[in-house]
Short mmCIF file of C-alpha atoms in Angstrom, two decimals:
data_model
loop_
_atom_site.label_atom_id
_atom_site.label_comp_id
_atom_site.label_asym_id
_atom_site.label_seq_id
_atom_site.Cartn_x
_atom_site.Cartn_y
_atom_site.Cartn_z
CA UNK A 1313 -27.05 91.17 26.27
CA UNK A 1314 -26.59 91.88 22.71
CA UNK A 1315 -26.69 89.44 20.29
CA UNK A 1316 -23.44 88.45 17.67
CA UNK A 1317 -23.83 87.59 14.30
CA UNK A 1318 -20.36 87.51 12.13
CA UNK A 1319 -20.23 87.77 8.55
CA UNK A 1320 -17.11 85.51 6.32
CA UNK A 1321 -17.51 83.63 3.21
CA UNK A 1322 -18.46 80.75 3.89
CA UNK A 1323 -20.79 81.78 7.04
CA UNK A 1324 -23.15 84.75 7.06
CA UNK A 1325 -22.65 87.05 10.37
CA UNK A 1326 -22.60 90.54 11.63
CA UNK A 1327 -23.35 92.23 14.86
CA UNK A 1328 -27.49 93.40 15.86
CA UNK A 1329 -28.66 94.89 18.76
CA UNK A 1330 -31.45 93.14 21.03
CA UNK A 1331 -34.39 94.70 18.75
CA UNK A 1332 -32.72 93.02 15.62
CA UNK A 1333 -31.59 96.48 14.06
CA UNK A 1334 -28.06 96.11 12.46
CA UNK A 1335 -25.50 97.95 13.68
CA UNK A 1336 -22.69 99.34 11.29
CA UNK A 1337 -20.02 99.71 13.83
CA UNK A 1338 -19.63 95.78 14.42
CA UNK A 1339 -19.24 94.89 10.83
CA UNK A 1340 -15.72 93.06 10.92
CA UNK A 1341 -13.14 95.62 9.34
CA UNK A 1342 -9.91 97.21 9.51
CA UNK A 1343 -10.78 100.84 11.37
CA UNK A 1344 -13.61 98.94 13.36
CA UNK A 1345 -13.03 99.07 17.27
CA UNK A 1346 -11.67 96.07 19.30
CA UNK A 1347 -14.79 93.40 19.36
CA UNK A 1348 -15.72 92.06 23.05
CA UNK A 1349 -13.74 89.47 24.21
CA UNK A 1350 -16.82 86.51 22.25
CA UNK A 1351 -17.43 88.00 19.47
CA UNK A 1352 -13.38 88.25 18.74
CA UNK A 1353 -12.85 84.85 19.81
CA UNK A 1354 -15.81 83.58 17.32
CA UNK A 1355 -14.53 85.63 14.84
CA UNK A 1356 -11.13 84.09 14.81
CA UNK A 1357 -12.62 80.45 15.15
CA UNK A 1358 -14.90 81.01 12.31
CA UNK A 1359 -11.65 82.68 10.07
CA UNK A 1360 -9.20 79.29 11.03
CA UNK A 1361 -12.22 77.23 9.71
CA UNK A 1362 -12.12 79.07 6.82
CA UNK A 1363 -7.91 78.86 6.69
CA UNK A 1364 -8.42 74.80 7.08
CA UNK A 1365 -10.78 74.48 4.42
CA UNK A 1366 -8.81 76.16 1.95
CA UNK A 1367 -6.84 74.29 -0.92
CA UNK A 1368 -4.11 75.62 -2.57
CA UNK A 1369 -4.58 78.54 -4.29
CA UNK A 1370 -2.55 77.06 -7.69
CA UNK A 1371 -5.29 74.46 -8.13
CA UNK A 1372 -8.03 74.73 -10.87
CA UNK A 1373 -10.30 72.38 -10.93
CA UNK A 1374 -11.40 71.88 -14.64
CA UNK A 1375 -14.84 70.10 -16.05
CA UNK A 1376 -14.95 68.13 -18.10
CA UNK A 1377 -17.94 68.41 -22.13
CA UNK A 1378 -20.89 68.27 -20.97
CA UNK A 1379 -21.51 66.71 -24.44
CA UNK A 1380 -18.39 64.15 -24.17
CA UNK A 1381 -17.52 64.49 -27.66
CA UNK A 1382 -13.80 64.01 -28.80
CA UNK A 1383 -12.45 67.86 -29.69
CA UNK A 1384 -10.47 68.28 -32.71
CA UNK A 1385 -8.26 72.03 -31.93
CA UNK A 1386 -6.58 73.91 -34.83
CA UNK A 1387 -3.48 75.09 -34.42
CA UNK A 1388 -1.85 77.92 -36.01
CA UNK A 1389 1.86 79.45 -35.50
CA UNK A 1390 3.55 82.01 -35.97
CA UNK A 1391 7.47 83.29 -34.42
CA UNK A 1392 8.08 86.48 -34.85
CA UNK A 1393 11.39 86.59 -33.81
CA UNK A 1394 13.70 84.45 -32.86
CA UNK A 1395 16.03 86.18 -29.90
CA UNK A 1396 19.01 83.99 -28.80
CA UNK A 1397 20.25 80.12 -29.18
CA UNK A 1398 21.70 79.13 -25.91
CA UNK A 1399 24.87 75.84 -27.10
CA UNK A 1400 25.82 75.53 -23.91
CA UNK A 1401 22.48 75.61 -21.96
CA UNK A 1402 20.74 73.60 -24.66
CA UNK A 1403 18.36 76.36 -25.46
CA UNK A 1404 16.76 78.94 -27.47
CA UNK A 1405 13.98 82.43 -26.53
CA UNK A 1406 11.55 83.18 -28.85
CA UNK A 1407 8.54 85.23 -28.99
CA UNK A 1408 5.50 83.05 -30.50
CA UNK A 1409 1.94 83.11 -31.46
CA UNK A 1410 -0.45 80.84 -31.16
CA UNK A 1411 -3.80 81.06 -32.25
CA UNK A 1412 -6.36 77.75 -31.28
CA UNK A 1413 -9.62 77.24 -32.83
CA UNK A 1414 -12.14 74.61 -32.25
CA UNK A 1415 -16.02 74.83 -32.56
CA UNK A 1416 -18.32 74.68 -29.83
CA UNK A 1417 -21.75 73.64 -30.36
CA UNK A 1418 -23.19 74.81 -26.44
CA UNK A 1419 -22.74 78.38 -27.55
CA UNK A 1420 -24.80 78.13 -30.61
CA UNK A 1421 -27.27 81.05 -30.32
CA UNK A 1422 -23.99 83.91 -29.42
CA UNK A 1423 -23.46 86.23 -32.28
CA UNK A 1424 -20.45 87.75 -30.27
CA UNK A 1425 -17.32 87.45 -27.58
CA UNK A 1426 -19.08 89.93 -25.30
CA UNK A 1427 -22.10 87.53 -24.69
CA UNK A 1428 -19.80 85.10 -23.61
CA UNK A 1429 -17.97 83.98 -19.77
CA UNK A 1430 -15.04 83.14 -20.73
CA UNK A 1431 -14.52 81.93 -17.16
CA UNK A 1432 -16.80 79.67 -17.18
CA UNK A 1433 -16.45 77.87 -20.45
CA UNK A 1434 -14.39 74.80 -21.33
CA UNK A 1435 -10.67 75.32 -22.40
CA UNK A 1436 -8.54 72.74 -24.57
CA UNK A 1437 -5.91 73.29 -21.66
CA UNK A 1438 -2.88 73.80 -23.65
CA UNK A 1439 0.53 74.05 -22.29
CA UNK A 1440 3.99 74.81 -24.17
CA UNK A 1441 4.90 71.37 -23.17
CA UNK A 1442 8.69 72.54 -23.24
CA UNK A 1443 8.88 76.17 -21.87
CA UNK A 1444 11.37 76.10 -19.32
CA UNK A 1445 10.39 80.56 -18.57
CA UNK A 1446 7.41 82.13 -19.96
CA UNK A 1447 8.75 86.16 -19.24
CA UNK A 1448 5.21 87.71 -21.03
CA UNK A 1449 1.49 86.00 -22.15
CA UNK A 1450 -0.70 87.81 -23.33
CA UNK A 1451 -4.28 85.48 -23.96
CA UNK A 1452 -7.01 86.64 -25.69
CA UNK A 1453 -10.92 84.77 -26.49
CA UNK A 1454 -13.27 85.17 -29.83
CA UNK A 1455 -15.61 83.86 -31.29
CA UNK A 1456 -15.99 83.21 -35.22
CA UNK A 1457 -19.13 82.35 -36.94
CA UNK A 1458 -19.39 80.12 -39.61
CA UNK A 1459 -21.49 80.09 -42.29
CA UNK A 1460 -21.41 76.36 -42.52
CA UNK A 1461 -22.67 74.62 -39.82
CA UNK A 1462 -23.89 77.39 -37.53
CA UNK A 1463 -21.66 76.04 -35.39
CA UNK A 1464 -19.48 78.59 -33.27
CA UNK A 1465 -15.71 78.38 -34.00
CA UNK A 1466 -13.85 79.29 -30.34
CA UNK A 1467 -10.26 81.41 -31.32
CA UNK A 1468 -7.81 81.38 -28.28
CA UNK A 1469 -5.29 83.94 -29.30
CA UNK A 1470 -1.92 83.44 -27.36
CA UNK A 1471 1.18 85.82 -27.57
CA UNK A 1472 4.29 84.68 -25.99
CA UNK A 1473 8.05 85.19 -25.32
CA UNK A 1474 9.63 82.35 -23.56
CA UNK A 1475 12.83 79.90 -23.20
CA UNK A 1476 12.39 76.92 -24.48
CA UNK A 1477 15.03 73.73 -23.57
CA UNK A 1478 16.14 72.41 -26.91
CA UNK A 1479 18.24 69.31 -26.93
CA UNK A 1480 20.65 69.37 -29.21
CA UNK A 1481 23.52 66.76 -30.92
CA UNK A 1482 26.16 67.93 -31.97
CA UNK A 1483 28.12 65.31 -32.92
CA UNK A 1484 28.90 67.26 -35.97
CA UNK A 1485 29.96 70.64 -34.28
CA UNK A 1486 30.63 73.63 -35.52
CA UNK A 1487 29.23 72.02 -39.01
CA UNK A 1488 26.18 71.38 -37.24
CA UNK A 1489 22.41 72.27 -37.85
CA UNK A 1490 19.56 72.35 -35.14
CA UNK A 1491 15.92 71.21 -34.74
CA UNK A 1492 14.70 74.31 -32.52
CA UNK A 1493 10.76 72.54 -31.64
CA UNK A 1494 8.55 74.15 -29.76
CA UNK A 1495 5.84 71.66 -28.05
CA UNK A 1496 2.19 72.15 -27.04
CA UNK A 1497 0.71 69.79 -25.15
CA UNK A 1498 -3.32 69.64 -24.08
CA UNK A 1499 -4.17 68.28 -20.58
CA UNK A 1500 -6.66 66.55 -21.79
CA UNK A 1501 -6.22 62.81 -23.05
CA UNK A 1502 -6.06 61.60 -26.59
CA UNK A 1503 -9.25 60.39 -25.79
CA UNK A 1504 -11.40 63.79 -25.24
CA UNK A 1505 -8.92 66.16 -27.68
CA UNK A 1506 -6.78 65.89 -30.45
CA UNK A 1507 -4.46 68.73 -31.36
CA UNK A 1508 -4.35 69.13 -35.45
CA UNK A 1509 -2.33 72.04 -38.13
CA UNK A 1510 -4.76 74.65 -39.29
CA UNK A 1511 -5.15 73.81 -43.06
CA UNK A 1512 -6.58 76.75 -43.81
CA UNK A 1513 -3.94 79.21 -43.09
CA UNK A 1514 0.23 78.70 -43.47
CA UNK A 1515 2.73 78.65 -40.42
CA UNK A 1516 4.88 81.58 -40.43
CA UNK A 1517 8.60 82.67 -39.34
CA UNK A 1518 9.85 86.07 -39.53
CA UNK A 1519 13.56 85.56 -40.52
CA UNK A 1520 14.55 89.79 -40.42
CA UNK A 1521 14.18 89.78 -36.85
CA UNK A 1522 16.93 86.40 -36.13
CA UNK A 1523 18.93 88.43 -33.96
CA UNK A 1524 21.59 85.78 -34.24
CA UNK A 1525 22.42 85.70 -37.46
CA UNK A 1526 26.19 86.25 -37.16
CA UNK A 1527 26.69 82.32 -35.93
CA UNK A 1528 23.09 80.79 -36.78
CA UNK A 1529 21.34 81.14 -40.17
CA UNK A 1530 17.68 80.69 -40.38
CA UNK A 1531 15.24 78.75 -42.72
CA UNK A 1532 12.40 80.58 -43.32
CA UNK A 1533 10.19 77.00 -42.89
CA UNK A 1534 7.75 76.11 -39.90
CA UNK A 1535 7.52 72.41 -40.27
CA UNK A 1536 4.28 71.25 -37.50
CA UNK A 1537 3.12 67.74 -36.51
CA UNK A 1538 0.76 65.92 -33.87
CA UNK A 1539 2.53 63.30 -32.36
CA UNK A 1540 0.88 61.61 -28.67
CA UNK A 1541 2.84 61.31 -25.39
CA UNK A 1542 4.34 57.73 -25.14
CA UNK A 1543 2.86 55.83 -21.76
CA UNK A 1544 6.63 54.72 -20.58
CA UNK A 1545 7.29 57.78 -20.08
CA UNK A 1546 3.97 59.20 -18.47
CA UNK A 1547 3.50 59.44 -14.82
CA UNK A 1548 0.08 58.45 -15.87
CA UNK A 1549 -1.41 55.02 -17.64
CA UNK A 1550 -3.10 57.71 -20.15
CA UNK A 1551 -1.37 59.26 -23.27
CA UNK A 1552 -1.55 63.42 -24.07
CA UNK A 1553 -2.42 64.85 -27.54
CA UNK A 1554 1.56 66.91 -28.57
CA UNK A 1555 1.97 69.73 -31.33
CA UNK A 1556 5.52 70.15 -32.35
CA UNK A 1557 6.41 73.93 -34.49
CA UNK A 1558 9.97 73.11 -35.58
CA UNK A 1559 11.99 75.62 -37.93
CA UNK A 1560 15.86 74.54 -38.71
CA UNK A 1561 19.05 76.84 -38.24
CA UNK A 1562 22.45 75.92 -39.62
CA UNK A 1563 25.75 76.83 -37.88
CA UNK A 1564 28.38 79.54 -39.19
CA UNK A 1565 30.99 77.64 -38.65
CA UNK A 1566 33.41 80.88 -40.16
CA UNK A 1567 34.41 82.11 -36.29
CA UNK A 1568 35.41 78.12 -35.60
CA UNK A 1569 37.52 77.77 -38.24
CA UNK A 1570 39.30 80.73 -38.23
CA UNK A 1571 39.86 80.84 -34.78
CA UNK A 1572 40.11 77.55 -33.47
CA UNK A 1573 40.86 75.29 -36.59
CA UNK A 1574 43.50 77.60 -38.24
CA UNK A 1575 45.31 77.96 -35.46
CA UNK A 1576 45.72 74.32 -34.31
CA UNK A 1577 46.96 73.27 -37.86
CA UNK A 1578 49.74 76.21 -38.02
CA UNK A 1579 50.92 75.44 -34.16
CA UNK A 1580 50.67 71.77 -35.54
CA UNK A 1581 53.07 72.83 -38.47
CA UNK A 1582 55.40 74.23 -36.19
CA UNK A 1583 56.14 71.29 -34.55
CA UNK A 1584 58.10 70.39 -36.97
CA UNK A 1585 60.43 73.45 -36.23
CA UNK A 1586 61.50 70.65 -33.84
CA UNK A 1587 63.97 69.35 -36.00
CA UNK A 1588 65.76 72.19 -37.04
CA UNK A 1589 67.97 71.95 -33.59
CA UNK A 1590 70.50 69.68 -33.98
CA UNK A 1591 70.00 65.81 -32.71
CA UNK A 1592 72.63 65.76 -29.92
CA UNK A 1593 70.22 67.86 -28.03
CA UNK A 1594 67.12 66.42 -27.98
CA UNK A 1595 66.36 68.42 -24.98
CA UNK A 1596 66.06 71.85 -26.79
CA UNK A 1597 64.17 69.82 -29.08
CA UNK A 1598 61.55 68.60 -26.72
CA UNK A 1599 61.23 71.88 -25.09
CA UNK A 1600 59.34 73.63 -28.26
CA UNK A 1601 57.37 70.01 -29.12
CA UNK A 1602 56.20 70.50 -24.92
CA UNK A 1603 55.48 74.00 -25.15
CA UNK A 1604 53.71 74.14 -28.90
CA UNK A 1605 51.60 70.92 -27.00
CA UNK A 1606 51.05 72.44 -23.96
CA UNK A 1607 49.43 75.78 -26.31
CA UNK A 1608 46.96 72.71 -28.40
CA UNK A 1609 46.00 72.16 -24.17
CA UNK A 1610 45.09 75.54 -23.76
CA UNK A 1611 43.54 75.76 -27.15
CA UNK A 1612 40.96 72.62 -26.35
CA UNK A 1613 39.90 73.89 -22.99
CA UNK A 1614 38.64 77.04 -24.63
CA UNK A 1615 36.98 74.87 -26.93
CA UNK A 1616 35.03 73.04 -24.81
CA UNK A 1617 33.52 76.01 -22.92
CA UNK A 1618 31.40 76.68 -25.86
CA UNK A 1619 30.02 73.43 -25.67
CA UNK A 1620 27.61 71.83 -22.60
CA UNK A 1621 28.82 68.80 -21.01
CA UNK A 1622 28.56 65.95 -23.23
CA UNK A 1623 29.81 62.34 -23.28
CA UNK A 1624 30.95 62.46 -26.66
CA UNK A 1625 33.29 63.56 -29.99
CA UNK A 1626 32.50 66.43 -32.15
CA UNK A 1627 33.88 67.15 -35.05
CA UNK A 1628 35.89 69.74 -33.56
CA UNK A 1629 37.18 67.69 -30.47
CA UNK A 1630 38.21 65.41 -32.82
CA UNK A 1631 40.69 67.88 -34.71
CA UNK A 1632 41.82 68.73 -31.78
CA UNK A 1633 42.95 65.66 -30.18
CA UNK A 1634 44.04 64.82 -33.32
CA UNK A 1635 46.61 67.73 -33.87
CA UNK A 1636 47.45 66.97 -30.31
CA UNK A 1637 48.57 63.11 -31.52
CA UNK A 1638 50.27 64.11 -34.33
CA UNK A 1639 52.50 66.27 -31.87
CA UNK A 1640 52.70 63.78 -29.08
CA UNK A 1641 53.81 62.10 -31.80
CA UNK A 1642 56.34 64.42 -32.34
CA UNK A 1643 57.62 64.76 -28.59
CA UNK A 1644 58.41 60.47 -29.14
CA UNK A 1645 60.55 61.26 -31.91
CA UNK A 1646 61.99 63.95 -29.78
CA UNK A 1647 62.64 61.92 -27.35
CA UNK A 1648 64.10 58.80 -29.53
CA UNK A 1649 66.73 60.44 -32.03
CA UNK A 1650 69.64 60.33 -29.92
CA UNK A 1651 69.25 56.62 -29.31
CA UNK A 1652 69.43 55.53 -33.05
CA UNK A 1653 73.02 54.73 -34.27
CA UNK A 1654 72.26 57.66 -37.78
CA UNK A 1655 70.37 60.32 -36.07
CA UNK A 1656 70.42 62.31 -39.32
CA UNK A 1657 68.76 59.25 -41.35
CA UNK A 1658 66.31 58.68 -38.98
CA UNK A 1659 65.27 62.46 -38.83
CA UNK A 1660 64.47 62.75 -42.70
CA UNK A 1661 63.12 59.34 -42.19
CA UNK A 1662 60.53 61.12 -39.26
CA UNK A 1663 60.00 64.31 -41.06
CA UNK A 1664 58.66 62.40 -44.47
CA UNK A 1665 56.37 59.61 -42.38
CA UNK A 1666 55.02 62.47 -40.54
CA UNK A 1667 54.49 65.09 -43.00
CA UNK A 1668 53.16 62.29 -45.14
CA UNK A 1669 50.99 61.76 -42.24
CA UNK A 1670 49.39 64.76 -41.11
CA UNK A 1671 48.58 64.93 -44.83
CA UNK A 1672 46.74 62.54 -45.67
CA UNK A 1673 44.67 62.83 -42.15
CA UNK A 1674 44.04 66.51 -43.40
CA UNK A 1675 42.59 65.09 -45.95
CA UNK A 1676 40.53 62.47 -44.68
CA UNK A 1677 38.88 64.97 -42.04
CA UNK A 1678 38.21 67.35 -44.96
CA UNK A 1679 36.54 64.19 -47.21
CA UNK A 1680 34.29 63.47 -44.40
CA UNK A 1681 33.67 67.45 -42.90
CA UNK A 1682 31.90 67.32 -46.98
CA UNK A 1683 30.20 64.54 -47.20
CA UNK A 1684 28.44 65.41 -43.70
CA UNK A 1685 28.01 68.79 -44.70
CA UNK A 1686 26.43 67.29 -47.94
CA UNK A 1687 24.10 65.66 -46.27
CA UNK A 1688 22.47 68.07 -43.46
CA UNK A 1689 22.22 70.53 -46.76
CA UNK A 1690 19.73 68.08 -48.01
CA UNK A 1691 17.95 67.24 -44.70
CA UNK A 1692 17.09 70.89 -44.98
CA UNK A 1693 16.74 71.70 -48.16
CA UNK A 1694 13.84 68.42 -48.37
CA UNK A 1695 12.12 70.40 -45.57
CA UNK A 1696 12.11 73.72 -47.19
CA UNK A 1697 10.25 71.87 -50.25
CA UNK A 1698 7.88 70.01 -47.48
CA UNK A 1699 7.22 73.66 -46.52
CA UNK A 1700 6.83 75.40 -49.52
CA UNK A 1701 4.74 72.59 -51.22
CA UNK A 1702 1.78 72.40 -47.95
CA UNK A 1703 1.71 75.81 -48.44
CA UNK A 1704 1.19 76.06 -51.95
CA UNK A 1705 -1.70 74.05 -51.51
CA UNK A 1706 -3.21 76.32 -48.47
CA UNK A 1707 -2.88 79.30 -50.67
CA UNK A 1708 -4.91 77.44 -53.98
CA UNK A 1709 -7.63 75.67 -51.22
CA UNK A 1710 -7.75 79.48 -49.97
CA UNK A 1711 -7.96 81.28 -53.51
CA UNK A 1712 -11.20 79.03 -53.90
CA UNK A 1713 -12.42 79.28 -51.17
CA UNK A 1714 -11.75 82.09 -49.62
CA UNK A 1715 -11.89 79.81 -46.34
CA UNK A 1716 -9.19 80.49 -43.57
CA UNK A 1717 -10.00 78.27 -40.67
CA UNK A 1718 -10.17 74.60 -42.11
CA UNK A 1719 -8.86 70.87 -40.84
CA UNK A 1720 -11.96 70.03 -38.41
CA UNK A 1721 -12.10 66.44 -40.44
CA UNK A 1722 -10.00 64.45 -42.12
CA UNK A 1723 -12.03 65.07 -44.88
CA UNK A 1724 -11.47 68.91 -44.97
CA UNK A 1725 -7.97 67.81 -44.66
CA UNK A 1726 -7.56 65.41 -47.88
CA UNK A 1727 -9.61 68.49 -49.83
CA UNK A 1728 -6.42 71.09 -48.85
CA UNK A 1729 -3.45 68.52 -50.00
CA UNK A 1730 -5.63 67.76 -53.18
CA UNK A 1731 -4.96 71.39 -54.28
#
């Protein structure tokens, strides 16, 4: 009888004849002839064993650093384009260029990135923490020689096109501004990795590629800060490093002022036309008032389509409801006018009171809006100044040292801030 040996990933096997000479006609391949029953059964059994022992294809094991040291990873961010801001979904899309730097003593002696097997190297495991979808991602590695301490610097660059989730604060809508934040997180705990800003280069954002400029004003600052996850929000007892990359946009109010607020004001003002109908015909007055009220309800429904489902009122909601309440007061007056003894006098008093109330409430509403817009502009100007102050320090440091990667120690950070 001919002995059979077979080949798989875990067990090497092949078919040989009685003399021990390999017979390639028995190699398991797609176009090979059928095996005898015993050989085919053994091959199927080995393949089943291999399948049962295989872990999930998505499961990846990351080993800790051999030297056990804590690594500071420096981040440089650049938003190449901001393409969409969706208020209803509370999300925005952006193309981002990220560069992470860390010193790697284990690669000492390596001169070029081609000499390194990057698949076998330690990785900071930085993920886009608030990304909903990632449409495109390119990752490259580079090795930079440090002339100061002769320890190579690993550079990992990522160019990502993604959609990010961002809870929006809409209480002042449409006179609001929003923080758009890209959150990075390392999957190593804080006792192994920390994320910090690269103090040798400015973080940048391109405002010329912004495609939502008809609805939003994009500010040219990019503020970065480090943080850690909260223990009560973590699935484990460990904390993980976070890095926030934030820019600001301010909503342009023209569309909502002219197409919603102004029309609501005109509809509310038309409620006074009901007083042109004789007091003896309250049904005609109510017909006018209720028709205008239903028109306001339709406008309120249209406004709600441009907002997510939220449990509080926006500024525009408050204005629309204010106009509807005024219309309801007019409708109540129209219903009561026929029940008073002197309807003409009642009409004159009602017009004076309701007109004064409308003027007063609009004046108060305008002052509140002016204060909120002023406060928002002050916050945004402060963010601009903070970005310019950090950028000026970095530029002066680079002009003096020609160093574009620094911040691996707190002393290096303080040195840049002192310029």
